[in-house]
Coordinates of C-alpha atoms and ligand atoms in Angstrom, one line a residue:
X1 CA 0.0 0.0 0.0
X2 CA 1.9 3.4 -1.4
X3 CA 1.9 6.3 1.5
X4 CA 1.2 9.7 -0.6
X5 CA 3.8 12.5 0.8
X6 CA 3.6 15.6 0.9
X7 CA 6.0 18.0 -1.0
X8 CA 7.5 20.8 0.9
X9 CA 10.4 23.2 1.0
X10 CA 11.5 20.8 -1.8
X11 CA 11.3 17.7 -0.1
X12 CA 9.0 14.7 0.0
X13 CA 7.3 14.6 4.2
X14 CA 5.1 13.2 6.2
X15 CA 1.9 15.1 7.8
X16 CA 2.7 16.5 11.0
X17 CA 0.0 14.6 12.0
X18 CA 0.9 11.4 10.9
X19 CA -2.0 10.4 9.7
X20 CA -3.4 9.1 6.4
X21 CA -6.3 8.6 4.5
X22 CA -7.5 6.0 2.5
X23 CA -7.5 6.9 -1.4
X24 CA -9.6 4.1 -3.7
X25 CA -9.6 2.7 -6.9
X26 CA -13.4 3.6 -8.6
X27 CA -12.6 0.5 -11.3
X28 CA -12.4 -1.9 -8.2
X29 CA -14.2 0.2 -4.9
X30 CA -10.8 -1.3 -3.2
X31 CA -8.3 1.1 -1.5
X32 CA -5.4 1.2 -3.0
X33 CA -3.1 4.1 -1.0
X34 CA -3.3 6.4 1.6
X35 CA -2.8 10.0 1.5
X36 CA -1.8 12.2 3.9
X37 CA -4.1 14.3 6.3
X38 CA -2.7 17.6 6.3
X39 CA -3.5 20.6 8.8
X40 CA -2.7 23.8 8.9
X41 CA 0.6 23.4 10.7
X42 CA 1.4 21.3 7.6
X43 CA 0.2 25.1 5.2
X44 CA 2.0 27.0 7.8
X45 CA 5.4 25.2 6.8
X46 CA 4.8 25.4 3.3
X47 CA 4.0 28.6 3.5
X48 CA 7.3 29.4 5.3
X49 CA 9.1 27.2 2.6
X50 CA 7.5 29.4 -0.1
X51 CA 7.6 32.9 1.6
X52 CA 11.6 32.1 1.7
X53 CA 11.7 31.1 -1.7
X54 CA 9.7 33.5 -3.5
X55 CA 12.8 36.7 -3.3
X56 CA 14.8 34.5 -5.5
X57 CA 12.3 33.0 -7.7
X58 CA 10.3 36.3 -8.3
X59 CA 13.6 38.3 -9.8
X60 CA 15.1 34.7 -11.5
X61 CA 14.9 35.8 -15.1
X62 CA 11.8 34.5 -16.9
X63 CA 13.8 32.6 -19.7
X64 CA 15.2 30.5 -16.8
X65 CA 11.7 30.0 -15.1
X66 CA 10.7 29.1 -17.9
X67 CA 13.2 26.2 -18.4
X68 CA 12.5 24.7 -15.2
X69 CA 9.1 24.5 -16.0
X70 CA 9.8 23.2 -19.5
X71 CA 11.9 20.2 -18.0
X72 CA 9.5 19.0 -15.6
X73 CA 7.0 19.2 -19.3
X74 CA 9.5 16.7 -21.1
X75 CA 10.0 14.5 -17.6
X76 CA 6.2 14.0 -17.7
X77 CA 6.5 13.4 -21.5
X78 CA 9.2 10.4 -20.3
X79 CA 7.3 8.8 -18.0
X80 CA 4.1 9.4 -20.2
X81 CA 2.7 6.1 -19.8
X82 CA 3.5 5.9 -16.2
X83 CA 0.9 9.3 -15.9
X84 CA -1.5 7.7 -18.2
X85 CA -2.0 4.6 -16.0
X86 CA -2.0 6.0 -12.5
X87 CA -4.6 8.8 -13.5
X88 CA -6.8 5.8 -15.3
X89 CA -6.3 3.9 -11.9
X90 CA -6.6 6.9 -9.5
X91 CA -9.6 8.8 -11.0
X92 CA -11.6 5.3 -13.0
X93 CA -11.6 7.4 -16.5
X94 CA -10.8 5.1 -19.9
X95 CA -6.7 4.7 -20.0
X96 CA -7.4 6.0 -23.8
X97 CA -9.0 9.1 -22.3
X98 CA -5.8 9.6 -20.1
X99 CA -3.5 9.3 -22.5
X100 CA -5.5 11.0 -25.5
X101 CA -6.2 14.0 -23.1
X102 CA -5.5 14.3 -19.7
X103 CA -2.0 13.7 -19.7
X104 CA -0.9 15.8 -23.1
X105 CA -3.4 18.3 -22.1
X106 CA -0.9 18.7 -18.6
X107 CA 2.7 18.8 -20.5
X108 CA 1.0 21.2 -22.7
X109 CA -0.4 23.6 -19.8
X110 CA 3.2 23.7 -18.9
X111 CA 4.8 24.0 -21.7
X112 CA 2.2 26.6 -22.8
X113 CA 2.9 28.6 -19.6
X114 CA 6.7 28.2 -20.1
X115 CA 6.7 29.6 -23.2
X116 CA 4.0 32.6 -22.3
X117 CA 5.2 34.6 -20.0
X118 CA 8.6 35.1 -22.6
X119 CA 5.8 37.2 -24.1
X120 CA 3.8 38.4 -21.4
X121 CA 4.4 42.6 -21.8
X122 CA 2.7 45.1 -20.0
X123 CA 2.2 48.6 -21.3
X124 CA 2.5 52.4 -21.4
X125 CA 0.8 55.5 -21.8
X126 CA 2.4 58.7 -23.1
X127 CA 0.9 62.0 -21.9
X128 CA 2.4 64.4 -24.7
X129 CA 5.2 66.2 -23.6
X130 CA 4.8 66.1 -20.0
X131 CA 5.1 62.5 -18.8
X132 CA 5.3 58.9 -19.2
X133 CA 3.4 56.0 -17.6
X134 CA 4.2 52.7 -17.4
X135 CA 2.7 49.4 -16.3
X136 CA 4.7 47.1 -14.1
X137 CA 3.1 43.5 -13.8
X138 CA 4.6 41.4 -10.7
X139 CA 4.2 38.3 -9.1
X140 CA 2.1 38.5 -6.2
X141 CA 4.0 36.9 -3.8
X142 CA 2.5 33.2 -1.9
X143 CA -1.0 32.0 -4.1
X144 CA -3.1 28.9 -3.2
X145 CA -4.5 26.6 -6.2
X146 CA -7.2 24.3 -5.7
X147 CA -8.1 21.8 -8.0
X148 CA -10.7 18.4 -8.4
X149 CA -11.1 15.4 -9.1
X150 CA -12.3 15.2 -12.3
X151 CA -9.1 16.3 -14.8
X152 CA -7.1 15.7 -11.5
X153 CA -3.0 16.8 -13.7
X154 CA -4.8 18.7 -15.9
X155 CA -6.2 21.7 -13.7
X156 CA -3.8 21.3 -11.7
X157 CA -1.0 22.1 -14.2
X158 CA -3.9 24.7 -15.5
X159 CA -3.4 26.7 -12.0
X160 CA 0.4 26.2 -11.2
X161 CA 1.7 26.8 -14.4
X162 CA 0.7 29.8 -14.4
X163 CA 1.0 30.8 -11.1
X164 CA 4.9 29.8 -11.3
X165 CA 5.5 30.9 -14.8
X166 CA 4.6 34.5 -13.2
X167 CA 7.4 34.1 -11.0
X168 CA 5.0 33.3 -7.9
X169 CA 5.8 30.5 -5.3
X170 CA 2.7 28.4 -4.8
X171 CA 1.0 26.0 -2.2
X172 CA -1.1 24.2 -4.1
X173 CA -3.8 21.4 -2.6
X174 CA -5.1 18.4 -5.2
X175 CA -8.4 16.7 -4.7
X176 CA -8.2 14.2 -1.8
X177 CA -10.2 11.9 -4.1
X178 CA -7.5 11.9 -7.1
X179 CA -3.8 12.5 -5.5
X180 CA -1.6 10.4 -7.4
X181 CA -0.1 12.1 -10.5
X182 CA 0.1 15.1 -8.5
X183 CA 2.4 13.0 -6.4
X184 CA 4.2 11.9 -8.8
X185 CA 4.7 15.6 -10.5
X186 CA 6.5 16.3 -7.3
X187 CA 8.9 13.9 -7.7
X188 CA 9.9 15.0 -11.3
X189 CA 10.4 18.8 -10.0
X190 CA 12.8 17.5 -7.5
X191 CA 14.7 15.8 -10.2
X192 CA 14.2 19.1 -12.5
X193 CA 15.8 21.1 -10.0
X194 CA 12.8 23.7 -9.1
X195 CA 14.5 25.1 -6.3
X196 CA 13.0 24.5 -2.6
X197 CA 9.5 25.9 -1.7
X198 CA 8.7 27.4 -5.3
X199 CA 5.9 24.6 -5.3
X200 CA 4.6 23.0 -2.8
X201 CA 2.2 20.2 -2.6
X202 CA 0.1 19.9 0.5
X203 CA -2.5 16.3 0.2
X204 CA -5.5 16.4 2.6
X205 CA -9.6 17.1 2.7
X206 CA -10.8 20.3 1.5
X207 CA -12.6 21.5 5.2
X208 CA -9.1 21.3 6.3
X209 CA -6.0 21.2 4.4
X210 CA -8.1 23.4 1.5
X211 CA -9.4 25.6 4.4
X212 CA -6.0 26.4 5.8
X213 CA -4.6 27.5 2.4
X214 CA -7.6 30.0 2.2
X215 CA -7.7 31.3 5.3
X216 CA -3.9 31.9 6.0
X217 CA -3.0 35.4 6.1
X218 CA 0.1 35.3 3.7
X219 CA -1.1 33.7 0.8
X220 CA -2.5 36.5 -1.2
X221 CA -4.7 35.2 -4.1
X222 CA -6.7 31.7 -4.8
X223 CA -7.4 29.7 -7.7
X224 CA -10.2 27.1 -7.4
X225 CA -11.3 24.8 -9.3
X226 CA -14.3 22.7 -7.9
X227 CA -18.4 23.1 -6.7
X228 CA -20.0 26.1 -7.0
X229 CA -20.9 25.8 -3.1
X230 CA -17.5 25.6 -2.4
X231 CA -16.5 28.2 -4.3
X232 CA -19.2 30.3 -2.3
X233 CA -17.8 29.1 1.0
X234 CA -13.9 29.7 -0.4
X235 CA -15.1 33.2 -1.3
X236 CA -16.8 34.2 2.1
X237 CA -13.5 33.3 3.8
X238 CA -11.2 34.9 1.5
X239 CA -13.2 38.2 -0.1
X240 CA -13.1 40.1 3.5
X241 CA -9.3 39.0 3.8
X242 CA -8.8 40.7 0.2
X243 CA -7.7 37.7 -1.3
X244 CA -7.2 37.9 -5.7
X245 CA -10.2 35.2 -6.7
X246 CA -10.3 33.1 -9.5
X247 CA -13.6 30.7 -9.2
X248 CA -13.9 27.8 -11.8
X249 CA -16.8 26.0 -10.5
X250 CA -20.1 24.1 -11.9
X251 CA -22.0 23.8 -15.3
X252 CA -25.4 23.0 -16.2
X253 CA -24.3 23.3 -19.9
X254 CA -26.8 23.6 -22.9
X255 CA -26.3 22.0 -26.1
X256 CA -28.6 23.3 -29.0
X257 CA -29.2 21.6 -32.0
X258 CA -31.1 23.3 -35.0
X259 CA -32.9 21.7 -37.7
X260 CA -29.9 23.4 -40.1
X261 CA -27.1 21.2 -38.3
X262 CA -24.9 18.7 -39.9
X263 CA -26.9 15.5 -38.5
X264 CA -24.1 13.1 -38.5
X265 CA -21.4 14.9 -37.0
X266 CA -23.7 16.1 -34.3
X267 CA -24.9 13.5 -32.7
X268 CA -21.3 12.1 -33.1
X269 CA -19.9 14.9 -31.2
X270 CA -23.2 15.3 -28.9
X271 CA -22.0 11.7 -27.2
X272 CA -18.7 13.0 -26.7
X273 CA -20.0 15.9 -24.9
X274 CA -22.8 14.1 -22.9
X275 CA -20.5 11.5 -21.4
X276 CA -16.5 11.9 -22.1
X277 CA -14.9 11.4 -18.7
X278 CA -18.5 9.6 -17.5
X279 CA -19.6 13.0 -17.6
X280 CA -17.2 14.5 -15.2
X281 CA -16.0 17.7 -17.4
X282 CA -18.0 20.7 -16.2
X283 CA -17.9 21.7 -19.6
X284 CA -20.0 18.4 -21.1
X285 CA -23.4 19.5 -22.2
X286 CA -26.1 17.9 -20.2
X287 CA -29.2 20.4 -21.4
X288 CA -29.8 18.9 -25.0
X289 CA -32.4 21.4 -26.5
X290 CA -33.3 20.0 -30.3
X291 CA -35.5 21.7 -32.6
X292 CA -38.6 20.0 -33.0
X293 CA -39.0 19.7 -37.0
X294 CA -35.9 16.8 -36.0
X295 CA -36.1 15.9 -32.3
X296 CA -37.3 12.1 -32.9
X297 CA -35.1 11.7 -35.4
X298 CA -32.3 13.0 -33.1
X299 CA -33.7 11.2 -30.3
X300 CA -33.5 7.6 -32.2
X301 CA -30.5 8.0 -33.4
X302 CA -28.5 9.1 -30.3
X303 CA -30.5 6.6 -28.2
X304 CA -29.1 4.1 -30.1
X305 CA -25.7 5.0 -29.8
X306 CA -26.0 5.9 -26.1
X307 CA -26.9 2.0 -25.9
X308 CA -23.8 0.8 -27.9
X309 CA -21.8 2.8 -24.7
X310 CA -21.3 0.9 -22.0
X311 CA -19.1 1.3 -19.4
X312 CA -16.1 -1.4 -19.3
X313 CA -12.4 -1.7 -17.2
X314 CA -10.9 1.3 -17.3
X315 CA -7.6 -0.4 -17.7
X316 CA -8.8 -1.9 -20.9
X317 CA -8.0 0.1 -24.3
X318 CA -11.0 -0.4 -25.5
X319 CA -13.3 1.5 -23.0
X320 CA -15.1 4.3 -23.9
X321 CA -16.9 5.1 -20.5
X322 CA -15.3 4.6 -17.0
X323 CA -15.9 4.0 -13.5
X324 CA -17.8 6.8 -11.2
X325 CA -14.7 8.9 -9.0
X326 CA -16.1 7.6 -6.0
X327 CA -18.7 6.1 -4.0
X328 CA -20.8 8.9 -2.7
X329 CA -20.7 10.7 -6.5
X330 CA -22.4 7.5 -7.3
X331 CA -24.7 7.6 -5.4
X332 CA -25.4 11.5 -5.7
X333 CA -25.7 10.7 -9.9
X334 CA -28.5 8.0 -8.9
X335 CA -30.8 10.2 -6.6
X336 CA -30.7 12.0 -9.9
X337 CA -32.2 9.8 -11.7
X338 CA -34.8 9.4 -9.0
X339 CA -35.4 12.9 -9.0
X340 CA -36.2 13.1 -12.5
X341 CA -38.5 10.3 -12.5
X342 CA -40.7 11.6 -9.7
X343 CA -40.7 14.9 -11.8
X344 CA -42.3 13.0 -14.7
X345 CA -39.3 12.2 -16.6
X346 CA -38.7 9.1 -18.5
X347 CA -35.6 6.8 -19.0
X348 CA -34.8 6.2 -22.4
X349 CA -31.8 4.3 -21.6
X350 CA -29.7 3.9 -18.4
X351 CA -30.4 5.3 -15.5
X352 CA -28.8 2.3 -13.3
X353 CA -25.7 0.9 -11.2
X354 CA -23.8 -1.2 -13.7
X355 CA -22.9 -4.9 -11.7
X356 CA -19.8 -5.8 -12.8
X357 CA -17.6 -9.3 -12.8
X358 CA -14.8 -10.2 -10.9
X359 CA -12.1 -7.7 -9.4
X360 CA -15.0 -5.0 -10.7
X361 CA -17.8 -6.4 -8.9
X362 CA -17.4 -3.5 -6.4
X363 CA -16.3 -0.9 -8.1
X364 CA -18.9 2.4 -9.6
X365 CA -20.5 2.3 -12.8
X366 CA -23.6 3.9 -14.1
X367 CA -25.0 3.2 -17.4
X368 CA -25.5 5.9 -19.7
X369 CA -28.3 7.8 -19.3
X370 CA -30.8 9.8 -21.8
X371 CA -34.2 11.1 -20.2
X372 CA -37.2 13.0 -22.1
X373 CA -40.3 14.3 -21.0
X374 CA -39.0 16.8 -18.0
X375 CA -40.0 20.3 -17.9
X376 CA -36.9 23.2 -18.3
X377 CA -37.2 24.4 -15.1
X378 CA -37.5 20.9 -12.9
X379 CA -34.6 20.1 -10.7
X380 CA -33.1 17.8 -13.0
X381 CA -32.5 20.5 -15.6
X382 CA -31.6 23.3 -12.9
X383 CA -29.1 21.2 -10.9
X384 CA -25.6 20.3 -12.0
X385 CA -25.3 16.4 -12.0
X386 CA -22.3 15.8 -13.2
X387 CA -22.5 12.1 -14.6
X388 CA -23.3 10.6 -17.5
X389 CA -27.1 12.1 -17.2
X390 CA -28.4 14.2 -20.0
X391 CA -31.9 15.2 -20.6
X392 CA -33.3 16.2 -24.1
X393 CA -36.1 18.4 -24.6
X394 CA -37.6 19.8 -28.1
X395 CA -38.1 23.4 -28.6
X396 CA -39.7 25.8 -31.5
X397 CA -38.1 29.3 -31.4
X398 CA -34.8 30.7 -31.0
X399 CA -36.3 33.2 -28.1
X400 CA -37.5 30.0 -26.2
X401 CA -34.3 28.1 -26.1
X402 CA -32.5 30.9 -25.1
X403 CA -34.8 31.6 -22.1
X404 CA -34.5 27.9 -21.3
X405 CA -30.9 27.9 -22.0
X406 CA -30.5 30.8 -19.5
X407 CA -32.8 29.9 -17.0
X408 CA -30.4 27.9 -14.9
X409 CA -27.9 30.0 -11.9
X410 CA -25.1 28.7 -14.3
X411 CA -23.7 29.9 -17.0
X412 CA -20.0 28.2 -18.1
X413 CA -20.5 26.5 -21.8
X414 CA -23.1 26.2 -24.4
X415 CA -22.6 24.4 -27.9
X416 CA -25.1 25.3 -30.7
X417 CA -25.5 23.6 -33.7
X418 CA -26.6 25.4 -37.0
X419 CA -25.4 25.7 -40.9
X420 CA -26.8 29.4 -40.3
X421 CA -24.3 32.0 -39.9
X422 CA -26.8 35.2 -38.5
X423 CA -28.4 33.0 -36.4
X424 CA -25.5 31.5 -35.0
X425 CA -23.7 34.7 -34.0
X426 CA -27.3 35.7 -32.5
X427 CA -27.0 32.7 -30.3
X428 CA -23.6 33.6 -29.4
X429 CA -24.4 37.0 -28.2
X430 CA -27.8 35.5 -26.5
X431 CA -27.0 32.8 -24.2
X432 CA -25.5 33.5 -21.5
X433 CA -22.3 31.2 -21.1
X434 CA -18.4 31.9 -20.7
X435 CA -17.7 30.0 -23.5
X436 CA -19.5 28.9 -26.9
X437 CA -18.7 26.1 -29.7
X438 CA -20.7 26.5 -32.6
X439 CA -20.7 23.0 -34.7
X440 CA -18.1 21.6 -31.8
X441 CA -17.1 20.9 -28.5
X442 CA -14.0 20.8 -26.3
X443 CA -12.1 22.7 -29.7
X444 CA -9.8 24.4 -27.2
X445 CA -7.0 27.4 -27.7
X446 CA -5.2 27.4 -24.5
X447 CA -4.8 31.7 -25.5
X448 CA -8.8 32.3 -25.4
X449 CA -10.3 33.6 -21.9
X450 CA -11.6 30.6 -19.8
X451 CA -14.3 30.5 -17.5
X452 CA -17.8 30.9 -16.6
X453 CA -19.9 33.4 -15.6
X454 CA -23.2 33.5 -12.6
X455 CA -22.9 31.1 -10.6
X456 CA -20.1 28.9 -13.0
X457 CA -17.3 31.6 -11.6
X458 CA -15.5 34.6 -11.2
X459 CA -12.6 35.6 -13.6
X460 CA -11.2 33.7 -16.4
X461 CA -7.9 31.9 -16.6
X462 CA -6.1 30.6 -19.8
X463 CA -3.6 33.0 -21.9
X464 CA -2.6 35.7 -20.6
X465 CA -5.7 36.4 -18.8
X466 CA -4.5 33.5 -16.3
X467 CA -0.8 35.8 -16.1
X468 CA -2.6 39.3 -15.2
X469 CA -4.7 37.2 -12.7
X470 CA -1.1 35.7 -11.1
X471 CA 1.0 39.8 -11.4
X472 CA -0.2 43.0 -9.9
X473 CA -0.8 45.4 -12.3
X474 CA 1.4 48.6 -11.0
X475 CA 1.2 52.1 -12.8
X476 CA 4.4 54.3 -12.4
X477 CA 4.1 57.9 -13.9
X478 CA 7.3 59.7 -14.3
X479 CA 6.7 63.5 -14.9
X480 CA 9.5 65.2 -16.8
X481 CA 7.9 68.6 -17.4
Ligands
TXE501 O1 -15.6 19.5 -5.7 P1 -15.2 20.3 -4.3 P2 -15.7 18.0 -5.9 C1 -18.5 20.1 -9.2 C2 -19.4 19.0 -9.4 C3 -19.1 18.1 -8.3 C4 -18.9 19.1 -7.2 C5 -18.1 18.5 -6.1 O2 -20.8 19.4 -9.3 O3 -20.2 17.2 -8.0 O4 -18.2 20.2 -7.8 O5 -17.0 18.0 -6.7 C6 -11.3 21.3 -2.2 N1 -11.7 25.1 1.3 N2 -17.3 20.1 -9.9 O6 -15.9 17.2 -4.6 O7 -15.8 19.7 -3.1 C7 -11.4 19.8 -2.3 O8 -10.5 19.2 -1.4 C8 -10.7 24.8 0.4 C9 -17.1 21.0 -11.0 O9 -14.4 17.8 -6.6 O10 -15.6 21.7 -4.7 C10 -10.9 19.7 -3.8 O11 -9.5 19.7 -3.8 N3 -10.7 23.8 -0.5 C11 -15.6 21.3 -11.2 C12 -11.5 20.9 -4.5 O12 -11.7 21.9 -3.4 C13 -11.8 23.0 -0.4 C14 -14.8 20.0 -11.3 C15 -12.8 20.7 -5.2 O13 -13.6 20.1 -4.2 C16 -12.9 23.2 0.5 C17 -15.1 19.2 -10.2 C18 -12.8 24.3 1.4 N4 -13.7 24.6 2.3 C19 -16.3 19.2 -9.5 N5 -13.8 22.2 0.3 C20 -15.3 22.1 -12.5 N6 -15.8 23.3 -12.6 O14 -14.6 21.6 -13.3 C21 -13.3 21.5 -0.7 N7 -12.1 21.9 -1.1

């Protein structure tokens, strides 16, 4: 049974408390290592380790920054397969899935990040003859970054590239529920050479290893990833401390599909984005609004692919749809699909625990699931799920489907589905999302502002919008007349 460590002051520890929880395998519902239980005397040393650290780091040149960061890219890239499996295993997604995204997506964040702030400029402002302004970006000092279980290296890396690449020294906190390959990242930046409390990795349970990064006094801005409750709660601790906020949180995503779309290619892509990563990506489309002139023919046809998807090993190359992260998000999926039964919904397919054989007979699975027949604004189509759960509803008007796309507190992604170009930029400006793919989904340009807005987040990381977030913007004006 592998002991998780913590990673501090450059150096893989213990908790202070000594104690450990246990950290399970969804494929199998077996325990399979223990991670620590970190406090806050186990922040307050990081914190020390990184308020030490940060001097240097924050005036080491950016070009060699960046080539730390770069090497731990290509040591991740080495021990590729190594990643891919312990994700698969830690978080129950397809191994394809790990290795197709998860994994590249993380060198990528990094190298991205490396390679950005080489680029990152501020600017200036000339007042005629009589002065000059100019805009100074630093790093902030000590910042937090909190990240789930769902794309556990991938937002990770999303948040501490960044954060590092700014010339900030970080204490970041994975999901308790998928430690592993952050783990393992902070064994490859010991053997990169990132010098001693630039990054540290604290493992532990969000009420209190999370809570003490929020709460402590010298770590000056916070970027979550996670539950829209929890991003409420982070933010009543941190907003009266003055704390810089970035809040990626839930989705309730709509996916609209006009009569005008390219059939084939939707309903291939409309699978991917109801149930990649078992439905886990908070940007998956789980509202599927189809115009009515096709919805049975929609409905037939993705029905019957939906059916052809069922979930398998993880470990096996083969498998499309996983295992559930954990027990309790199981179970939280299912009363779901109870929910929308007692509001009048019906199953079209799924909507139950998969029983599986052998060393899976206890591990999570949930079928994929497709119901009809539920109003907009029931519970099921208002509250974020985040399974393999979609509902599908048929609509008449571009003004209805926009006041049932917007109708939830939510507002992160939306994909629309037209061969009509006015209408498509009306939708665009209409519904009320952070981000919008017109005839795709998960098409991603790691430049473009990412986020949500209402109750899906605050701010938007990704280009350099995740750099201004990770400097203070300083304006010096020099008046020479
Ligand atoms: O998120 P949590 P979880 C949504 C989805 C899911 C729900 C809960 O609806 O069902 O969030 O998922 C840490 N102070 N999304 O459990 O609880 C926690 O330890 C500081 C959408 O992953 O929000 C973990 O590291 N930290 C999301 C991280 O916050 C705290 C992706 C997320 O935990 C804390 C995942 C606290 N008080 C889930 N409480 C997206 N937008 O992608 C918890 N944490």
């Amino acid at each position: 049974m592998e002991n998780i460590l913590n990673y501090i002051n450059g150096q893989l520890v213990e908790p202070k408390s000594g104690k450990y929880i246990d950290n399970f395998q969804p494929a199998t519902g077996k325990v399979y290592s223990q991670i620590p239980d970190s406090n806050s005397s186990d922040v307050q040393i990081a914190v020390d380790a990184a308020k030490t650290a940060f001097p240097k780091w924050s005036v080491t040149p950016a070009e060699q920054r960046a080539k730390i960061i770069m090497k731990i890219a290509s040591l991740i890239e080495r021990d590729m397969e190594l990643f891919v499996q312990a994700e698969s295993k830690d978080n129950g997604k397809p191994v394809g899935l790990a290795r197709m995204i998860d994994i590249p997506r993380a060198i990528s964040n990094l190298e991205f990040f490396a390679t950005g702030i080489m680029h990152f400029a501020a600017e200036s402002h000339s007042m005629e003859d009589s002065a000059i302004n100019y805009t100074l970006r630093q790093p902030i000092g000590v910042v937090g970054c909190i990240s789930p279980w769902n794309l556990p290296l991938y937002l990770f890396t999303w948040k501490i590239a960044p954060a590092l690449a700014a010339g900030n020294c970080v204490v970041a906190k994975p999901s308790e529920v998928t430690p592993m390959t952050a783990f393992m990242l902070s064994k490859l930046c010991i053997e990169a050479g990132l010098p001693a409390g630039v990054l540290n990795i604290i493992h532990g349970l969000g009420g209190s290893a999370g809570q003490a990064i929020i709460e402590h006094p010298d770590i000056k801005a916070i970027s979550f990833t996670g539950g829209t409750k929890t991003g409420a709660s982070i933010a009543a601790t941190a907003a009266p401390m003055f704390k810089k906020l970035s809040l990626e949180l839930g989705g309730k995503n709509p996916n609209i599909i006009f009569a005008d779309c390219d059939f084939d290619l939707m309903v291939k892509t409309t699978v991917l984005s109801s149930f990649a990563n078992q439905g886990e990506i908070c940007l998956c489309g789980s509202r599927i609004f189809v115009e009515r002139p096709i919805y049975e023919k929609f409905k037939t046809a993705f029905v019957e692919k939906v059916k052809r998807l069922n979930p398998g090993n993880p470990s096996d190359e083969k498998t499309k749809l996983g295992a559930i992260v954990s027990k309790m998000h199981m179970e939280k999926i299912l009363s779901y699909v109870e929910i929308a039964k007692q509001e009048g919904g019906k199953i079209l397919c799924g909507g139950n625990k998969v029983e599986m054989e052998g060393d899976l007979k206890d591990g999570w699975y949930i079928a994929p699931t497709v119901i009809e027949g539920l109003k907009y604004d029931c519970r099921t189509n208002q509250e974020e799920i985040f399974g393999p759960v979609v509902t599908i509803m048929p609509f008449d008007t571009e003004e209805e489907v926009v006041e049932m796309a917007n109708s939830t507190i939510y507002g992160l992604a939306a994909t629309i589905w037209t061969q009509n170009l006015a209408r498509a930029h009306r939708m665009a400006g209409n519904v009320q999302c952070g981000i919008i793919w017109i005839n795709c989904w998960l098409h991603r340009d790691l430049r473009t502002p990412f986020g949500g807005m209402k109750g899906s987040g605050v701010g938007r990381e990704g280009g350099f919008e995740a750099l201004r977030f990770f400097t203070e913007a300083k304006n010096v004006c020099i008046k020479f007349k």
